[in-house]
CSV table of C-alpha atoms in Angstrom, one decimal:
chain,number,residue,atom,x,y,z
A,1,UNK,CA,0.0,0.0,0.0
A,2,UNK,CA,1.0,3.4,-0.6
A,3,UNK,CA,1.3,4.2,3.2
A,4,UNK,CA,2.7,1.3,4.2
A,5,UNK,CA,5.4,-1.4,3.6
A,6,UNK,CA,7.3,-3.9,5.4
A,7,UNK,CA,11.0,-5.5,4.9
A,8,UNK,CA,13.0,-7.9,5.5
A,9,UNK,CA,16.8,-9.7,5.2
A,10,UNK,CA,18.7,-12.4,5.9
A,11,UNK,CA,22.8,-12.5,5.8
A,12,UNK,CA,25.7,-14.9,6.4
A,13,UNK,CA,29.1,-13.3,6.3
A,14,UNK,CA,32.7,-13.7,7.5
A,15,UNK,CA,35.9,-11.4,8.4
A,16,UNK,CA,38.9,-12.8,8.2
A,17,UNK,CA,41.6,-11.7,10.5
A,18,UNK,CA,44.1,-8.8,9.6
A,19,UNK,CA,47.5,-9.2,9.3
A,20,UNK,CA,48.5,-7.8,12.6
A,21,UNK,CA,46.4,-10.2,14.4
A,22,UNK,CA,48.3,-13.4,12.7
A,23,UNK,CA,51.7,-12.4,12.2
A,24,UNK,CA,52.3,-9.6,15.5
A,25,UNK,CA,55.7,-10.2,17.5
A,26,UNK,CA,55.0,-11.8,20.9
A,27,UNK,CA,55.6,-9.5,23.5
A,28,UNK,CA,56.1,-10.8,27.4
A,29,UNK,CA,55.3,-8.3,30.0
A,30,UNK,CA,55.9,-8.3,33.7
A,31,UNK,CA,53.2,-7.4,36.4
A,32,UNK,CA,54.4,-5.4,39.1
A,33,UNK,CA,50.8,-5.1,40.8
A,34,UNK,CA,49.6,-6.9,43.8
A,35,UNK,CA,45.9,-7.1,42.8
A,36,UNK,CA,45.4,-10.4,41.3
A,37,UNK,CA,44.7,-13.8,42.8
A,38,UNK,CA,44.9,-17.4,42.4
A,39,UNK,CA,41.0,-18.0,41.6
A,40,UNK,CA,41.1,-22.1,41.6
A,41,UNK,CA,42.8,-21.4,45.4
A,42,UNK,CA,41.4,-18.0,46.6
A,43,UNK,CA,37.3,-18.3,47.1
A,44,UNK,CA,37.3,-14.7,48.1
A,45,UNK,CA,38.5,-13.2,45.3
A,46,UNK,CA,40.9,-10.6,47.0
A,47,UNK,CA,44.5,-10.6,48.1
A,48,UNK,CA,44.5,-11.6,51.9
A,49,UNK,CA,48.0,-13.0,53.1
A,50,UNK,CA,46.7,-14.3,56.3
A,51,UNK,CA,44.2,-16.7,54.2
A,52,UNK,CA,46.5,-19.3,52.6
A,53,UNK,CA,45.7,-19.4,48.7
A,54,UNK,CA,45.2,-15.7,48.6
A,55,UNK,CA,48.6,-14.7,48.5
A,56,UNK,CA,48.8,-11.8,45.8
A,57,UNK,CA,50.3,-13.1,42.1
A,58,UNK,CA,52.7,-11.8,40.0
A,59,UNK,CA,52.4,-13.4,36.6
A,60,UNK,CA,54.0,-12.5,33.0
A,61,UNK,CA,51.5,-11.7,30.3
A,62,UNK,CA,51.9,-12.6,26.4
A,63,UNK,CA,50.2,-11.2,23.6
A,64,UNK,CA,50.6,-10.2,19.9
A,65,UNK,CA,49.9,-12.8,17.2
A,66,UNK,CA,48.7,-15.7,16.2
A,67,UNK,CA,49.2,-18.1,13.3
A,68,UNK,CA,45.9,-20.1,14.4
A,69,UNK,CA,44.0,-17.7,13.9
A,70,UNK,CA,40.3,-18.6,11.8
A,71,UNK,CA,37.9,-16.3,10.5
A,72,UNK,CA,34.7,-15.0,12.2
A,73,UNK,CA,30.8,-16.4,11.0
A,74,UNK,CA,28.0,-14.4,11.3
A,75,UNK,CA,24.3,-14.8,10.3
A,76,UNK,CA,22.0,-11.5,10.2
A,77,UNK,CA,18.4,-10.8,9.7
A,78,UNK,CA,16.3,-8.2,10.2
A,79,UNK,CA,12.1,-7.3,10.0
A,80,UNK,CA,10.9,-3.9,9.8
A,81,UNK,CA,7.4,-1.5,8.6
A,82,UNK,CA,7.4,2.0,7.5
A,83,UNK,CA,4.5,4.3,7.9
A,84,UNK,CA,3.9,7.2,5.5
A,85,UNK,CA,0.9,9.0,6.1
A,86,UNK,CA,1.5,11.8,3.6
A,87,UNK,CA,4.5,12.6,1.4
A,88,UNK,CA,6.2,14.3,4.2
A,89,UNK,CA,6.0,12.5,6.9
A,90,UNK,CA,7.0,8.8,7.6
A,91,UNK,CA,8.2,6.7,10.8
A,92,UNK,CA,9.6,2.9,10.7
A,93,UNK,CA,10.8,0.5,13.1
A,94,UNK,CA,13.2,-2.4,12.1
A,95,UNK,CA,14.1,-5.3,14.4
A,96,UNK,CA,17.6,-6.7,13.8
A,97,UNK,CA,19.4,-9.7,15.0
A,98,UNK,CA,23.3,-10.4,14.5
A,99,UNK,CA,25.0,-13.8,15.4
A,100,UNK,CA,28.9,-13.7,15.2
A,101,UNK,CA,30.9,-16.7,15.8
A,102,UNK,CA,34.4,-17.9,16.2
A,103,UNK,CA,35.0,-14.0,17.1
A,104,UNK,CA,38.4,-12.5,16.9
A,105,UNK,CA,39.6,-10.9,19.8
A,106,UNK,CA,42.3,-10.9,23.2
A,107,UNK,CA,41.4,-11.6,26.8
A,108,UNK,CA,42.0,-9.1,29.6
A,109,UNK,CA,43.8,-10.8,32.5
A,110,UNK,CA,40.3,-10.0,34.4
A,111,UNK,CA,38.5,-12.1,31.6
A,112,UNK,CA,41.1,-15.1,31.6
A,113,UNK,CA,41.3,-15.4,35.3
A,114,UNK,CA,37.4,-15.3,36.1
A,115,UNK,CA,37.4,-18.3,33.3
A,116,UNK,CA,40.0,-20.2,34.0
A,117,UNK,CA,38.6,-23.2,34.0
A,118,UNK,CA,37.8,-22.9,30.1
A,119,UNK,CA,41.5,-22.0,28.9
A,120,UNK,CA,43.8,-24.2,31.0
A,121,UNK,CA,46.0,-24.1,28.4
A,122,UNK,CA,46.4,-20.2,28.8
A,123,UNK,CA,47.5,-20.8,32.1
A,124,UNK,CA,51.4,-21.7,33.0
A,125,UNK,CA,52.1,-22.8,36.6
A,126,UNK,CA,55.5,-22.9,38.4
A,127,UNK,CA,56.8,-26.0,40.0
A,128,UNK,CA,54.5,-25.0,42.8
A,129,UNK,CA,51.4,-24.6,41.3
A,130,UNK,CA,51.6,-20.9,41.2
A,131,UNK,CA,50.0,-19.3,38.1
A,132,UNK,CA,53.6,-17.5,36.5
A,133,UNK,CA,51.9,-16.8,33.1
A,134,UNK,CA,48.8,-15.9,31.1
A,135,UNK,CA,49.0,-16.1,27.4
A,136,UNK,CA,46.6,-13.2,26.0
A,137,UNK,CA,47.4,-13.9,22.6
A,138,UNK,CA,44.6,-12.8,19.6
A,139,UNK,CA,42.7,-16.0,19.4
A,140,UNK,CA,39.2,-17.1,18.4
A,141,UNK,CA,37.3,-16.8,21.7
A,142,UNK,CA,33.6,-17.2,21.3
A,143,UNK,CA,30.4,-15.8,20.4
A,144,UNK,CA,28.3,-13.0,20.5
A,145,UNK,CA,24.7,-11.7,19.9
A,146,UNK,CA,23.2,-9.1,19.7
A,147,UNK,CA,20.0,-7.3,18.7
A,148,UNK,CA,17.8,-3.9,18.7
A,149,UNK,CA,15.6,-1.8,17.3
A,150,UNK,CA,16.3,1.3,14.8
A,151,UNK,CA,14.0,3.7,14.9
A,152,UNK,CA,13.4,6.8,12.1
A,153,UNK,CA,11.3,9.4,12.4
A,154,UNK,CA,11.0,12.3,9.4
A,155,UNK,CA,8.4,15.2,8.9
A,156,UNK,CA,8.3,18.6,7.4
A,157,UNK,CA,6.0,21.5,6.8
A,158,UNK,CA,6.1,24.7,4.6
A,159,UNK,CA,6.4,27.5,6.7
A,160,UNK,CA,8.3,31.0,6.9
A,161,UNK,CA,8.5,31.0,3.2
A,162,UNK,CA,10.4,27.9,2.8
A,163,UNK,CA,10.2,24.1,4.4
A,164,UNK,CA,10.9,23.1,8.2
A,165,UNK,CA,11.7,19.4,8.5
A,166,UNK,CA,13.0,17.5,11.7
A,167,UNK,CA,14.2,13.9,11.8
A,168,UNK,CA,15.2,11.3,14.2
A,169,UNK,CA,17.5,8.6,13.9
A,170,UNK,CA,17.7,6.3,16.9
A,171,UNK,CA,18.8,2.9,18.0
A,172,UNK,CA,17.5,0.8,21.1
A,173,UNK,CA,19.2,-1.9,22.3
A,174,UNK,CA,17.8,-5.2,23.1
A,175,UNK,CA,20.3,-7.9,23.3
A,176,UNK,CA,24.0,-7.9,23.7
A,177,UNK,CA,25.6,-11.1,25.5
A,178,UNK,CA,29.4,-13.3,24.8
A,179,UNK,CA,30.7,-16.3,25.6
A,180,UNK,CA,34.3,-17.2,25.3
A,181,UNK,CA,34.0,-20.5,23.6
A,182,UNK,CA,31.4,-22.5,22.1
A,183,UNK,CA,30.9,-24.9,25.7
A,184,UNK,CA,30.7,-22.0,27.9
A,185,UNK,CA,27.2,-20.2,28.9
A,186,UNK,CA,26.6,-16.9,27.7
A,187,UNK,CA,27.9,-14.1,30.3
A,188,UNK,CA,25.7,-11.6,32.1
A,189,UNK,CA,24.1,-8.5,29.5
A,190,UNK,CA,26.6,-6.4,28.2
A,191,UNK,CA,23.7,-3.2,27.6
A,192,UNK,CA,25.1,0.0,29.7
A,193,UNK,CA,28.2,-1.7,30.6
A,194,UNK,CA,32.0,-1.2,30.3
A,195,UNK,CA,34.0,-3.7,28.0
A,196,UNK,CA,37.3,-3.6,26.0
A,197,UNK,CA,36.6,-4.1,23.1
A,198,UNK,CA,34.0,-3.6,20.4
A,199,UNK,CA,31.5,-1.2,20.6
A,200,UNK,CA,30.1,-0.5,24.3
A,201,UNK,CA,26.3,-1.8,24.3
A,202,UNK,CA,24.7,1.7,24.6
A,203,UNK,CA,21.0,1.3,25.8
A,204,UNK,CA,20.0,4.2,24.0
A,205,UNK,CA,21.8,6.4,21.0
A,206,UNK,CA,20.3,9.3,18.5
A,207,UNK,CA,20.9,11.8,16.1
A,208,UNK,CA,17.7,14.3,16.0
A,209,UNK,CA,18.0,17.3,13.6
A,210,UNK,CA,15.5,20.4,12.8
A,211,UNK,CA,16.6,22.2,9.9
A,212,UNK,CA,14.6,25.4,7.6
A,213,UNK,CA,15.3,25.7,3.8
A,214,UNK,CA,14.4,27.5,1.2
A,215,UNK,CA,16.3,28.6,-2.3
A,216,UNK,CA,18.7,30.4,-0.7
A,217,UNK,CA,19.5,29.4,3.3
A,218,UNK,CA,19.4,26.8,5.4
A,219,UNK,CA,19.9,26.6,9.2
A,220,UNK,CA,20.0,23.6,10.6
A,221,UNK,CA,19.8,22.6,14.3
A,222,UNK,CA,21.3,18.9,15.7
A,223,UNK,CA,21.6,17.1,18.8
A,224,UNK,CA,23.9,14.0,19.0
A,225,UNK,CA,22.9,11.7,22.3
A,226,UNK,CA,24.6,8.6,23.8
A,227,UNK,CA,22.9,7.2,26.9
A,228,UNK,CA,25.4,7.1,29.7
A,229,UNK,CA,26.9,3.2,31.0
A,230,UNK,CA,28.6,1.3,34.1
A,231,UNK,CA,31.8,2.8,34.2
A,232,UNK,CA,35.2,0.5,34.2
A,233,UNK,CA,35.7,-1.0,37.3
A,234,UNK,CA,40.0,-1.2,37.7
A,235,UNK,CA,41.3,-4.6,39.2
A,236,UNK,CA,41.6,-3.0,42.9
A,237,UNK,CA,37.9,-1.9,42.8
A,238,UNK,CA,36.2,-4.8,41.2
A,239,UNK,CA,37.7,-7.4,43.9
A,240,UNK,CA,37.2,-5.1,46.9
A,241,UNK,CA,41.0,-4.5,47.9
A,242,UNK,CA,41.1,-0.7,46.5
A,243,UNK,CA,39.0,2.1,47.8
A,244,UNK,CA,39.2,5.0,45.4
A,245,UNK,CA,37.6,8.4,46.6
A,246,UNK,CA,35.1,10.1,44.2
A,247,UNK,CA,35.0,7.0,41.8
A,248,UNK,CA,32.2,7.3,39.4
A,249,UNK,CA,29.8,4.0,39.3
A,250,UNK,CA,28.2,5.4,36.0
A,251,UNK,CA,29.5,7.4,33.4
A,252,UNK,CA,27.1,10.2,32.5
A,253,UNK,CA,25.1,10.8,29.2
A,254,UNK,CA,26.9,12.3,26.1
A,255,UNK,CA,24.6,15.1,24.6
A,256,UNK,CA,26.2,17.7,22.4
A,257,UNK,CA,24.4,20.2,19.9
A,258,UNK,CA,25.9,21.2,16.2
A,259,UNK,CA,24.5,24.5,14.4
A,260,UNK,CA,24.9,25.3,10.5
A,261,UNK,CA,24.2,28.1,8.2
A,262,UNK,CA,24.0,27.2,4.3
A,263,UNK,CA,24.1,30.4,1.7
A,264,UNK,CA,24.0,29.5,-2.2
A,265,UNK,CA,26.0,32.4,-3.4
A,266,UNK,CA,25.4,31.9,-7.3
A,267,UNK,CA,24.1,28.7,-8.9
A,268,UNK,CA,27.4,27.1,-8.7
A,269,UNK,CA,28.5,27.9,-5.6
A,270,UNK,CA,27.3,26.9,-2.2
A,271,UNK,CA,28.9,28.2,1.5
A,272,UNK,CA,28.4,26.5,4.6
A,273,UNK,CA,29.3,27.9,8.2
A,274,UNK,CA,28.8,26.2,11.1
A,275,UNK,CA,29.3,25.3,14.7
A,276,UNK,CA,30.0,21.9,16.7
A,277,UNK,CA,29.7,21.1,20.1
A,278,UNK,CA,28.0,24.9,20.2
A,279,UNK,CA,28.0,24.7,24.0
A,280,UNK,CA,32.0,23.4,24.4
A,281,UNK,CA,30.7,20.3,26.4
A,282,UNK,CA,33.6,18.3,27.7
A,283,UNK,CA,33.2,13.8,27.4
A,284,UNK,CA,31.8,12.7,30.5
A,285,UNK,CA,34.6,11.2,33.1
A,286,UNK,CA,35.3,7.6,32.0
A,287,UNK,CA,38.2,5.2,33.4
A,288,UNK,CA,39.3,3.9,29.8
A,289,UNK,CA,43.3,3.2,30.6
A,290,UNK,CA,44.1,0.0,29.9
A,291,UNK,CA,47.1,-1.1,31.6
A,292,UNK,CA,47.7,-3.8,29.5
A,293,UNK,CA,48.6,-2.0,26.4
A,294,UNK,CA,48.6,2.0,27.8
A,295,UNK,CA,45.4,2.9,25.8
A,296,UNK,CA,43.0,5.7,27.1
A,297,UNK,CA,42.7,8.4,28.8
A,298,UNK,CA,39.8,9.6,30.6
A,299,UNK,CA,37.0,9.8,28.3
A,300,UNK,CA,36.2,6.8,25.8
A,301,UNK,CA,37.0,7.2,22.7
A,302,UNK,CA,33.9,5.2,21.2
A,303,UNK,CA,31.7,7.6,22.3
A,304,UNK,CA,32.5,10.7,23.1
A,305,UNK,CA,34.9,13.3,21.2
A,306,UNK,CA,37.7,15.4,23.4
A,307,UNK,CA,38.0,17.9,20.9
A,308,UNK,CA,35.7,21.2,22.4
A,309,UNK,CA,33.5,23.7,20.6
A,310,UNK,CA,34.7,24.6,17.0
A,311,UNK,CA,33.7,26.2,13.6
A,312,UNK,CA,33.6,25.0,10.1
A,313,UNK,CA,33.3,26.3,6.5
A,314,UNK,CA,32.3,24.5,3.5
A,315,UNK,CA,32.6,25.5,-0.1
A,316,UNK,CA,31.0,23.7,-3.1
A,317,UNK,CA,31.8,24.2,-6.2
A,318,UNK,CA,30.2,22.7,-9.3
A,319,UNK,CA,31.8,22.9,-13.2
């Protein structure tokens, strides 16, 4: 029907690792810290010298390459319906489901010592029993789903001699687990919550825009949000041995507005002026350092942007 219609897909695809991944140097790092324990001997989960088996550890870390490495699977679909009531105006929701296998990625030491008991080979000992290395080599380890919603909204109106039109670009998340190998459960969601790598599972993320137009100008008005998350929680803090004054539990929402002025000088020329992060809003405070391999700082880099208000210009020319 003219005002409505409904899609659909279905995928399979594969990504084969990059050359790095294979073929890196192995690097072997020492670990000066004091924070880690012996999980298969320490119920507690903290370093405690007066429980025996809760001694702190000291092990080496290896990572870089790996020549084992297979390709990642994955299987997509998705089902959606648009709505367009009259030529201007239209909204549509689209459910979408993605299935990744075999997934290419490296183990914090966190991650390898809360599953030990599915990478004993990972796991060197010394001739008494005490872990002295974790390989955190790029390897295959596991699976992941994930699914949401994306939701568009678009409408417009004549009106101040030209047209007004606002739009909203959205995505909702419903689903976002791993595992680390195929006989392992799924973990606990991953929606709102720190992780290493990949994209954080944002709950909620848009890009809304209101924009006028008419032969001559445009100004156009934008709002970029990212729902805030469970900030990182470093070694010390997560097993209870660290205290850290002022820590954030939750990293705040990201919401920054962008302004633009379009002018068409002559028919072949076209200037555009504009404005981002109009109110010079800073990244919320996030605990991204990595100790492992020195990334970060303190905002994350997959959501926010450090850089503060600036301007733009734009010229088009056509021959």
């Amino acid at each position: 029907a003219d005002w409505l219609l409904f899609r659909g897909s279905y995928n399979t695809g594969f990504r084969v690792p990059g050359f790095n991944q294979i073929f890196n140097g192995v690097t072997i790092s020492p670990n000066p810290g004091n924070t880690l324990v012996d999980p298969t001997r320490c119920a507690t989960g903290a370093v405690n010298p007066a429980i025996p088996g809760c001694e702190a550890i000291t092990p080496e870390t290896a990572s870089g390459g790996n020549v084992n490495l297979g390709p990642e699977t994955s299987k997509q679909a998705s089902l959606g319906v648009v709505f367009q009531p009259a030529p201007r105006f239209s909204a549509s929701v689209d459910f979408w489901t993605i299935a990744v296998d075999d997934t290419i990625g490296t183990l914090t030491i966190p991650q390898l010592l809360a599953n030990i008991s599915y990478f004993p080979d990972r796991i060197s000992r010394d001739a008494n029993g005490i872990i002295d290395g974790l390989d955190l080599r790029t390897a295959n380890i596991g699976s992941r789903r994930t699914q949401g919603l994306e939701i568009t909204l678009r409408g417009g109106v004549d009106a101040f001699g030209g047209s007004l039109s606002a739009s909203l670009d959205g995505t909702y998340l419903l689903k976002k687990r791993e595992k680390f190998l195929p006989s392992a459960p799924y973990g606990p969601s991953l929606i709102g919550v720190f992780t290493y790598t990949g994209d954080l599972g944002l709950k909620w993320k848009h890009n809304a825009n209101v924009s006028w137009t008419n032969d001559l100008w445009g100004v156009s008005l934008s709002q970029i949000f990212r729902n805030g998350y469970a900030n990182q929680k470093l070694p010390g803090i997560a097993n209870g041995t660290v205290t850290r004054p002022g820590f954030n539990e939750r990293v705040k929402d990201y919401v920054t507005y962008n302004f633009a002025v379009t002018a068409k000088a002559w028919d072949r020329l076209t200037l555009t002026a504009g404005v981002k992060n109009i109110f010079n809003t800073d990244p919320p405070f996030a605990i991204t350092y990595d100790s492992n391999t020195g990334a970060g700082s303190s905002w994350e880099p997959r959501v926010a942007d450090p850089r503060g208000r600036s301007c733009t210009l734009l010229a088009e020319v056509k021959f």
